[in-house]
Amino acid sequence: MTDLSHIRNFSIIAHIDHGKSTLADRLIQYCGGLQDREMKEQVLDSMDIERERGITIKAQAVRLNYTADDGETYELNLMDTPGHVDFAYEVSRSLSACEGSLLVVDASQGVEAQTLANVYQAIDADHEIIPVLNKVDLPAAEPERVRAQIEEVIGLDATDAVEISAKTGLNIKAVLEALVTRLPPPKGDPNAPLKALLVDSWYDPYLGVMTLVRVYDGTLKKGQKIRMMQTGATHPVDRVGVFTPKLTEIGELGPGEMGFMTAAIKTVADCQVGDTLTEERRPTDKALTGFKPSVPVVFCGLFPVDAAEYENLRDSLDKLRLNDASFSFEAESSAALGFGFRCGFLGLLHLEIIQERLEREFDLDLITTAPSVVYRINMNSGDTLELHNPSDMPDVVKIASIEEPWITATIFVPDEYLGPILSLCTDRRGEQVELTYVGARAMVVYKLPLNEVVFDFYDRLKSISRGYASFDYQIDGYREGNLVRMSVLINAEPVDALSMVIHATQAEPRGRALCGRLKDLIPRQLFKIPIQAAIGGKVIARETISAMRKDVTAKCYGGDATRKRKLLEKQKKGKKKMRQFGRVDIPQSAFIEALKMGDA
């Protein structure tokens, strides 16, 4: 067991693309966790999606051994965290298991919205924070300006900020020395009853349910019988180990240490992230506080293309839920799509990632309905309903009022793009709260309705500002609004998956845009297809997809014109009949594309 004074637990936090995973690579390489031939870019991003998109989705924990300048060997437990606003919950969980943080800031771009959000989370978790200025080798780097910015915006003393280049490996030793000298060691009592926090869990096809734990008191050994305090389930521990980043089995984990264990956990429900583990024979008196439960803000339906895959989809969702505690789901059924699940996500990127993981890791074909937020409906009878699915909206006559969720958004943007950003927020019914300057960059705080942000606000923000704006938000509460349900009819049949709740002033332009997009996305058939957007019985927008024309007169050589006319008349009658009985299949890609509104 390592002496407590020689352990350091830290996480790496930063805005997207400021170099967290690359810094983690260099630290692993410097401490000899992997040999040079085993190294690859972003070693800890193990999922295919993470590597393709170049983003971190899951926080990963690694144990490294480092011999410091004072000749002592230290055990460093590193957590690499995601940077995207949709995965903030993953970050908060990682922070609760550590005593300190490395705050990585890009020396050319400076402090961004997510930098700020993550720092506040670290301060809430009572962390010692070491600022690190990355990418100082770039020609555009201005370390002095960024130092001043850290002090001005965040209020952290940045005089000792370590200047590094994670790409070239410049000054990595200085980071390790700062970790050892400036971060506090963990506290804990090896003789007390076992008390460990369940930080994360995931499903391994060979080892079953694996759990990542941080031990606070006592020791976790192989063969011990443990109890989960929330669920009351008991399990014998099969193996205990750490990631170096290779999976390495060890005898025991002592106080202050982080590692994984497997314990023949059969049901996913037994394993709740944030639970406290203790010994069955000698339990601890008080459970750890765990994490605040995450609140999903975006909901959408996931339905299997083949109805027989329903059970398979349920098992897959269970396994994913184990790996991602911020994702929730419940069963639902739809007239058009059959049986499926209503799922809750932290944002649109989160939705895309979950959908992609289900398709790749579990080999499922899915239909996704339009994402929507949770509305509160106050009925005339005095009851209040929560509306997750627009197609469940009660009759307008029975509704007294509808409330929608609002958020407080913080946007950092260079001065030259400020105008278009302000007009984008105003178009989305935003209310400006404050506008301040940090050097040449503006910090704008807006109150916005969440349903305006859910679809494509982030994409629009990035394209208007050429990628320079950064965005972060917190939920602010509910407000009453003039909201209506807009349904979409294709060939006179309503499509559940495309109906949405929308502000009355924007129903018409949004309906026109949606019909226009569907016209381009739905393939042409042999008959005319009308696409309509309607509120109640009133059609507010319409487009028509013209029929494909088969050349029925191709075989007519010469002869009378009436012969051709006869054939064309016959074709026309056939098309009319087809339009009555014809079914229009909308491709899955058209659903997602149609919902990405915007001017483009």
XYZ file of C-alpha atoms in Angstrom:
600
model
C 0.000 0.000 0.000
C 1.404 3.411 -0.946
C 2.045 5.985 1.782
C -0.724 8.635 1.579
C 1.757 11.527 1.362
C 3.069 10.025 -1.911
C -0.295 9.880 -3.717
C -1.702 12.664 -5.891
C -5.174 12.444 -7.495
C -5.847 15.012 -10.204
C -8.033 15.600 -13.238
C -7.272 17.548 -16.399
C -9.940 20.116 -17.264
C -10.182 22.494 -20.234
C -12.334 23.792 -23.059
C -12.764 21.592 -26.171
C -9.528 21.193 -28.197
C -7.241 22.927 -25.703
C -5.102 19.785 -25.466
C -6.264 17.715 -22.467
C -5.891 14.282 -24.081
C -2.553 15.205 -25.693
C -1.193 16.345 -22.322
C -2.385 13.046 -20.815
C -0.464 11.215 -23.594
C 2.749 13.086 -22.738
C 2.391 12.435 -18.986
C 1.854 8.705 -19.641
C 4.866 8.661 -21.965
C 7.133 10.564 -19.549
C 6.237 8.286 -16.616
C 6.797 5.160 -18.736
C 3.162 3.970 -18.581
C 3.541 2.828 -22.183
C 6.641 2.284 -24.306
C 7.145 4.505 -27.342
C 6.111 1.722 -29.738
C 2.789 1.339 -27.880
C 1.973 5.048 -27.906
C -0.607 6.460 -30.273
C -2.360 9.826 -30.406
C -4.992 10.301 -27.669
C -4.243 6.978 -25.986
C -7.111 7.352 -23.513
C -9.803 7.971 -26.135
C -10.540 4.299 -26.574
C -13.922 4.458 -28.352
C -13.953 4.625 -32.150
C -16.312 7.619 -32.047
C -13.904 9.529 -29.773
C -11.014 8.940 -32.157
C -13.010 9.825 -35.293
C -14.533 13.007 -33.901
C -11.384 13.987 -31.982
C -13.338 14.555 -28.763
C -13.294 12.896 -25.352
C -16.662 11.494 -24.291
C -15.809 9.284 -21.315
C -13.495 10.312 -18.474
C -10.636 7.800 -18.100
C -8.446 7.070 -15.061
C -4.765 6.065 -15.212
C -2.157 5.353 -12.519
C 1.394 6.597 -13.187
C 4.574 6.348 -11.100
C 6.871 9.363 -11.118
C 10.238 9.805 -9.441
C 10.501 13.470 -8.418
C 13.579 15.699 -8.070
C 13.635 14.978 -4.310
C 14.304 11.286 -5.093
C 10.878 10.105 -3.841
C 8.552 8.039 -6.037
C 4.967 9.314 -6.254
C 1.809 7.557 -7.391
C -0.207 9.847 -9.682
C -3.846 9.040 -10.471
C -4.873 10.984 -13.574
C -8.440 11.558 -14.839
C -8.753 12.868 -18.390
C -12.156 14.580 -18.764
C -14.349 15.675 -21.720
C -14.546 19.360 -22.707
C -17.923 19.583 -24.438
C -20.862 21.212 -22.623
C -23.014 18.055 -23.116
C -20.580 15.982 -21.036
C -20.267 18.357 -18.077
C -21.786 15.659 -15.849
C -18.901 13.328 -16.688
C -16.503 16.106 -15.576
C -18.284 16.737 -12.265
C -18.071 13.021 -11.422
C -14.343 12.894 -12.147
C -13.666 16.009 -10.082
C -15.389 14.570 -7.025
C -12.847 11.717 -6.969
C -9.763 14.000 -7.016
C -8.121 16.627 -4.786
C -6.703 18.853 -7.501
C -6.944 19.867 -11.167
C -4.671 20.863 -14.009
C -6.456 23.702 -15.797
C -5.246 23.618 -19.414
C -5.687 26.872 -21.350
C -4.696 27.333 -24.999
C -2.036 30.073 -25.046
C -3.310 31.381 -28.394
C -7.089 31.328 -27.731
C -7.241 32.087 -24.009
C -10.126 31.494 -21.620
C -13.290 30.088 -23.241
C -16.823 29.469 -21.897
C -16.223 25.816 -21.055
C -12.919 26.683 -19.321
C -14.946 28.895 -17.033
C -17.688 26.311 -16.428
C -15.161 23.569 -15.594
C -13.144 25.818 -13.264
C -16.271 26.673 -11.293
C -17.002 22.962 -10.969
C -13.454 22.387 -9.694
C -13.785 25.245 -7.192
C -17.112 23.772 -5.988
C -15.314 20.455 -5.456
C -12.750 22.325 -3.285
C -9.834 21.664 -5.631
C -6.320 23.046 -5.686
C -5.965 24.300 -9.291
C -2.703 24.508 -11.274
C -3.005 26.651 -14.445
C -1.137 25.216 -17.458
C -0.647 27.248 -20.656
C -0.559 24.832 -23.579
C 0.513 25.355 -27.239
C 3.182 27.958 -26.368
C 5.129 26.750 -29.434
C 2.503 28.232 -31.790
C 3.391 31.502 -33.547
C 0.056 32.982 -32.352
C 0.684 32.121 -28.675
C 0.515 35.043 -26.224
C 1.208 33.502 -22.793
C 1.413 36.867 -21.010
C -1.988 38.020 -22.319
C -3.594 34.691 -21.395
C -2.048 34.848 -17.903
C -3.619 38.250 -17.351
C -6.891 36.898 -18.719
C -6.918 33.937 -16.278
C -6.404 36.352 -13.384
C -9.023 38.792 -14.680
C -11.792 36.384 -15.735
C -11.372 33.465 -13.344
C -9.595 35.194 -10.473
C -6.835 32.543 -10.208
C -3.238 33.557 -9.551
C -1.470 32.633 -12.806
C 2.072 33.867 -12.009
C 3.265 30.248 -11.544
C 1.324 28.918 -14.556
C 3.394 26.233 -16.307
C 4.089 26.980 -19.987
C 4.091 23.787 -22.046
C 3.577 22.309 -25.474
C 1.784 18.980 -25.075
C 2.391 18.190 -28.747
C 6.195 18.492 -28.658
C 6.583 17.457 -24.992
C 8.104 20.804 -23.951
C 8.215 21.329 -20.143
C 6.235 18.180 -19.237
C 8.580 17.561 -16.286
C 7.637 20.980 -14.851
C 3.969 19.901 -14.860
C 4.805 16.706 -12.947
C 6.880 18.662 -10.409
C 4.021 21.159 -9.945
C 1.622 18.238 -9.327
C 3.880 16.750 -6.671
C 4.718 20.015 -4.905
C 1.499 22.043 -5.244
C -1.345 19.522 -4.937
C -2.407 18.212 -1.515
C -2.149 14.461 -0.760
C -5.436 12.611 -0.090
C -6.602 11.876 3.460
C -7.819 8.503 4.742
C -7.501 5.848 7.431
C -6.336 2.370 6.327
C -7.734 0.733 9.502
C -11.248 2.212 9.301
C -14.146 0.267 7.681
C -14.034 0.324 3.875
C -15.573 3.420 2.299
C -15.198 3.818 -1.490
C -16.987 5.925 -4.101
C -18.279 4.298 -7.287
C -17.096 6.851 -9.861
C -17.972 5.087 -13.097
C -19.038 1.704 -14.413
C -19.115 0.093 -17.837
C -19.833 -3.216 -19.455
C -16.953 -5.355 -20.672
C -17.976 -8.309 -22.879
C -15.292 -10.532 -21.233
C -15.235 -9.367 -17.603
C -18.866 -8.273 -17.167
C -19.674 -5.114 -15.216
C -16.490 -3.208 -14.302
C -16.557 -0.382 -11.771
C -14.091 2.437 -11.267
C -13.720 3.220 -7.549
C -11.945 5.789 -5.395
C -11.138 4.443 -1.908
C -11.473 6.960 0.955
C -10.995 4.709 4.039
C -10.052 1.077 4.597
C -8.785 -1.300 1.903
C -10.493 -3.035 -1.002
C -9.126 -6.568 -1.525
C -9.791 -9.504 -3.787
C -12.150 -12.033 -2.146
C -13.750 -9.422 0.144
C -17.557 -9.314 0.317
C -18.776 -5.791 -0.378
C -22.136 -4.076 -0.130
C -23.520 -1.233 -2.258
C -25.101 1.167 0.244
C -27.835 2.601 -2.020
C -29.126 -0.652 -3.475
C -28.149 -2.964 -0.603
C -26.779 -5.545 -3.061
C -23.797 -7.654 -1.855
C -21.085 -9.153 -4.072
C -17.741 -10.942 -3.609
C -14.834 -9.062 -5.247
C -13.311 -11.096 -8.128
C -10.426 -8.877 -9.100
C -8.932 -5.536 -8.150
C -6.652 -3.576 -10.439
C -5.517 -0.317 -11.997
C -5.001 1.042 -15.503
C -1.429 1.991 -16.310
C -3.102 2.582 -19.012
C -2.930 -1.215 -19.531
C -5.280 -3.232 -17.349
C -3.103 -4.491 -14.458
C -4.379 -6.644 -11.582
C -3.090 -5.839 -8.082
C -3.778 -7.279 -4.607
C -5.549 -4.350 -2.970
C -6.459 -0.658 -3.156
C -5.734 1.480 -0.083
C -7.048 4.882 1.039
C -6.616 7.678 -1.501
C -6.101 5.218 -4.372
C -8.161 4.824 -7.533
C -8.671 1.658 -9.530
C -11.223 -0.810 -10.860
C -12.883 -3.932 -9.508
C -15.140 -6.647 -10.886
C -17.533 -8.462 -8.575
C -19.770 -10.797 -10.621
C -22.434 -8.071 -10.784
C -25.227 -9.615 -12.820
C -27.785 -6.824 -12.971
C -26.992 -3.373 -14.199
C -29.409 -1.818 -11.668
C -27.144 -2.901 -8.761
C -24.417 -0.626 -9.977
C -25.378 3.007 -9.513
C -22.765 5.653 -10.182
C -22.210 7.768 -7.042
C -23.003 4.862 -4.698
C -20.775 4.077 -1.681
C -19.133 0.643 -1.393
C -18.427 -0.812 2.041
C -17.544 -4.153 3.614
C -20.522 -6.357 4.409
C -19.188 -7.546 7.790
C -17.829 -4.200 8.975
C -19.879 -1.472 7.255
C -19.104 2.237 7.484
C -21.662 4.381 9.385
C -22.122 7.130 6.839
C -22.346 6.966 3.054
C -20.463 9.457 0.866
C -22.553 12.267 -0.584
C -22.243 10.912 -4.150
C -23.210 13.120 -7.111
C -26.150 15.355 -7.827
C -28.368 13.441 -10.258
C -28.108 14.817 -13.784
C -31.212 16.428 -15.272
C -31.857 15.489 -18.920
C -32.873 18.501 -21.004
C -33.496 17.007 -24.458
C -35.863 14.121 -25.086
C -36.428 12.042 -28.178
C -37.901 8.674 -29.078
C -35.691 5.771 -30.230
C -37.519 3.024 -32.128
C -36.075 -0.129 -33.721
C -36.600 -0.288 -37.504
C -37.411 -3.979 -37.048
C -40.004 -4.474 -34.245
C -38.402 -7.822 -33.316
C -35.298 -5.913 -32.134
C -37.218 -4.270 -29.244
C -35.810 -6.524 -26.463
C -32.338 -6.230 -27.939
C -32.671 -2.429 -27.861
C -33.724 -2.557 -24.193
C -30.632 -4.630 -23.229
C -28.365 -2.310 -25.194
C -29.843 0.781 -23.523
C -29.331 -0.890 -20.128
C -25.661 -1.487 -20.863
C -25.177 2.057 -22.153
C -26.939 3.513 -19.135
C -24.411 1.693 -16.974
C -21.619 3.429 -18.831
C -23.311 6.833 -18.995
C -25.272 7.811 -15.896
C -26.529 11.057 -17.442
C -28.661 9.166 -19.974
C -32.192 8.001 -19.029
C -34.942 6.099 -20.851
C -38.482 4.755 -20.447
C -40.707 2.640 -22.707
C -43.240 4.309 -25.029
C -45.285 3.383 -28.081
C -46.240 5.334 -31.184
C -48.982 4.759 -33.757
C -46.598 5.096 -36.690
C -43.419 3.581 -35.262
C -44.565 0.829 -32.872
C -42.804 0.136 -29.563
C -39.673 2.018 -28.539
C -38.158 4.178 -25.802
C -38.365 7.831 -24.800
C -34.806 8.815 -23.967
C -33.420 11.815 -22.087
C -30.087 13.456 -22.984
C -27.977 16.390 -21.820
C -27.875 17.934 -25.299
C -27.901 17.242 -29.040
C -24.284 16.046 -29.256
C -25.049 13.617 -26.426
C -28.061 12.367 -28.431
C -25.971 11.891 -31.582
C -23.245 10.025 -29.693
C -25.702 7.663 -27.945
C -27.459 6.953 -31.236
C -24.155 6.277 -32.978
C -22.939 4.032 -30.148
C -26.150 1.981 -30.253
C -25.748 1.497 -33.996
C -22.054 0.600 -33.823
C -21.514 -1.225 -30.567
C -24.832 -3.098 -30.536
C -25.507 -3.300 -34.266
C -29.019 -1.812 -34.141
C -30.995 0.028 -36.837
C -32.872 2.896 -35.220
C -35.433 5.573 -36.039
C -35.056 8.770 -34.007
C -37.957 11.193 -33.511
C -37.639 14.985 -33.334
C -35.793 16.076 -30.183
C -37.930 18.095 -27.773
C -37.646 19.571 -24.287
C -39.943 19.003 -21.283
C -42.916 21.381 -21.210
C -45.215 21.936 -18.259
C -48.888 22.052 -19.158
C -51.320 23.683 -16.703
C -54.782 22.252 -17.337
C -58.099 24.045 -16.749
C -58.842 21.402 -14.114
C -55.886 22.667 -12.047
C -53.618 19.656 -12.818
C -50.077 20.091 -14.129
C -48.674 17.648 -16.706
C -45.110 17.201 -17.922
C -45.021 16.850 -21.696
C -42.042 14.880 -23.052
C -43.533 14.002 -26.408
C -45.317 16.625 -28.576
C -47.689 13.989 -29.981
C -49.110 13.437 -26.432
C -50.271 17.056 -26.131
C -53.842 17.236 -24.778
C -56.692 19.050 -26.551
C -56.100 22.820 -26.752
C -59.516 23.506 -25.183
C -58.447 21.820 -21.910
C -55.165 23.757 -21.572
C -54.948 26.895 -19.396
C -51.268 27.663 -20.132
C -48.003 26.054 -21.265
C -44.632 26.735 -19.621
C -41.257 26.107 -21.241
C -37.751 25.771 -19.740
C -35.312 28.709 -20.048
C -31.534 28.747 -19.728
C -28.827 31.271 -18.906
C -26.199 31.083 -21.671
C -22.658 32.463 -21.449
C -20.984 33.139 -24.793
C -17.367 34.245 -25.350
C -16.808 35.750 -28.771
C -14.162 37.932 -30.511
C -15.357 41.496 -31.002
C -15.706 41.326 -34.812
C -18.376 38.574 -34.618
C -20.382 40.171 -31.812
C -23.102 41.709 -34.062
C -24.234 38.474 -35.764
C -24.146 36.598 -32.428
C -26.394 39.199 -30.768
C -28.854 39.051 -33.658
C -28.842 35.202 -33.515
C -29.722 35.326 -29.790
C -32.439 37.933 -30.398
C -33.924 35.847 -33.262
C -34.152 32.951 -30.827
C -36.271 35.061 -28.427
C -33.267 35.779 -26.191
C -33.075 38.474 -23.510
C -29.673 40.079 -22.945
C -28.505 40.060 -19.324
C -25.005 41.514 -19.597
C -22.231 42.300 -22.050
C -18.673 42.790 -20.765
C -15.256 42.831 -22.393
C -12.157 40.808 -21.524
C -9.432 42.314 -23.703
C -10.601 42.049 -27.335
C -13.245 39.424 -26.532
C -16.801 39.989 -25.432
C -18.558 37.921 -22.778
C -22.308 37.927 -23.444
C -24.863 36.511 -21.015
C -28.332 35.807 -22.424
C -31.527 34.234 -21.161
C -32.895 31.932 -23.883
C -35.751 29.411 -24.220
C -34.218 25.922 -24.260
C -36.304 24.706 -27.218
C -34.639 27.383 -29.404
C -31.183 26.147 -28.395
C -31.796 22.414 -28.648
C -31.887 22.058 -32.423
C -29.009 23.793 -34.088
C -28.074 26.832 -31.995
C -24.580 25.491 -31.327
C -23.905 24.774 -35.028
C -25.167 28.216 -36.058
C -23.073 29.881 -33.354
C -19.935 28.134 -34.597
C -20.581 28.918 -38.279
C -21.381 32.623 -37.657
C -18.218 33.078 -35.580
C -16.018 30.834 -37.787
C -15.543 28.544 -34.798
C -14.227 31.232 -32.443
C -17.293 31.573 -30.180
C -17.663 29.294 -27.172
C -20.873 28.523 -25.371
C -21.996 27.142 -22.008
C -25.391 27.112 -20.285
C -27.270 26.393 -17.041
C -30.989 25.664 -16.662
C -32.805 28.685 -15.267
C -36.404 27.543 -14.592
C -39.794 27.616 -16.364
C -41.753 30.507 -17.901
C -45.155 30.731 -19.535
C -45.116 31.089 -23.318
C -47.489 31.304 -26.297
C -46.788 27.763 -27.546
C -48.607 25.624 -30.134
C -48.172 22.132 -31.541
C -47.177 21.991 -35.184
C -47.787 18.670 -36.935
C -46.387 17.585 -40.283
C -48.491 15.673 -42.825
C -46.928 13.753 -45.674
C -49.350 12.550 -48.351
C -52.172 13.596 -45.959
C -50.898 11.307 -43.165
C -49.542 12.861 -39.935
C -45.929 11.917 -39.095
C -45.583 11.533 -35.302
C -41.843 11.788 -35.374
C -41.818 15.293 -36.881
C -44.476 17.009 -34.749
C -43.066 19.725 -32.459
C -44.109 22.287 -29.876
C -43.160 25.763 -31.052
C -43.735 29.437 -30.267
C -46.758 30.755 -32.176
C -44.800 33.633 -33.771
C -42.294 31.222 -35.303
C -44.636 28.454 -36.386
C -45.128 29.727 -39.934
C -41.475 30.391 -40.894
C -40.378 27.160 -39.185
C -43.174 25.203 -40.913
C -42.167 26.610 -44.314
C -38.505 25.837 -43.726
C -39.309 22.282 -42.578
C -41.552 21.568 -45.592
C -38.889 23.027 -47.909
C -36.197 20.805 -46.419
C -38.355 17.682 -46.543
C -39.090 18.390 -50.204
C -35.341 18.167 -50.922
C -34.754 15.178 -48.656
C -37.613 12.789 -49.462
C -36.889 10.852 -52.645
C -39.386 11.335 -55.515
C -42.016 8.632 -56.045
C -44.105 7.687 -59.077
C -46.904 9.944 -57.746
C -47.211 13.489 -56.405
C -46.581 13.901 -52.656
C -47.968 16.901 -50.758
C -46.027 17.931 -47.597
C -47.987 20.127 -45.172
C -47.338 21.767 -41.810
C -50.487 22.342 -39.752
C -51.561 23.772 -36.411
C -54.755 21.948 -35.417
C -56.878 21.932 -38.577
C -55.177 24.946 -40.191
C -52.465 24.273 -42.804
C -49.736 26.919 -42.503
C -47.234 25.720 -45.121
C -47.178 23.356 -48.078
C -44.732 21.953 -50.618
C -45.331 19.339 -53.314
C -42.831 16.744 -54.500
C -43.547 16.241 -58.194
C -43.881 12.739 -59.541
C -41.158 10.891 -61.384
C -42.185 10.372 -64.964
C -41.609 7.109 -66.732
C -41.310 7.551 -70.478
C -44.335 5.467 -71.561
C -44.173 6.767 -75.116
C -40.637 5.471 -75.737
C -41.859 2.566 -77.848
C -44.037 4.727 -80.151
C -42.343 5.092 -83.493
C -44.213 7.425 -85.871
C -47.981 7.017 -86.157
C -50.698 9.290 -84.853
C -50.344 11.714 -81.906
C -53.552 10.289 -80.339
C -51.672 7.067 -79.674
C -49.188 8.895 -77.448
C -51.980 10.850 -75.766
C -53.808 7.601 -74.895
C -50.717 6.198 -73.198
C -50.154 9.428 -71.221
C -53.814 9.481 -70.093
C -53.515 5.874 -68.921
C -50.369 6.763 -66.966
C -52.136 9.741 -65.357
C -55.000 7.517 -64.131
C -52.541 5.036 -62.660
C -50.725 7.817 -60.778
C -53.979 9.118 -59.333
C -54.772 5.648 -58.001
C -51.253 5.261 -56.615
C -51.560 8.553 -54.773
C -54.601 7.200 -52.936
C -52.913 3.980 -51.821
C -49.228 4.830 -52.071
C -47.041 4.814 -48.938
C -44.153 7.221 -48.544
C -41.112 5.889 -46.716
C -39.049 8.679 -45.237
C -35.343 7.801 -44.996
C -33.836 8.055 -41.477
C -31.218 10.585 -42.607
C -34.060 12.892 -43.733
C -35.436 13.033 -40.174
C -32.188 14.241 -38.639
C -31.356 16.596 -41.524
C -34.842 18.125 -41.596
C -34.543 19.062 -37.944
C -31.248 20.881 -38.390
C -32.901 24.186 -39.142
C -30.961 27.348 -39.818
C -30.519 29.661 -42.752
C -27.980 27.563 -44.571
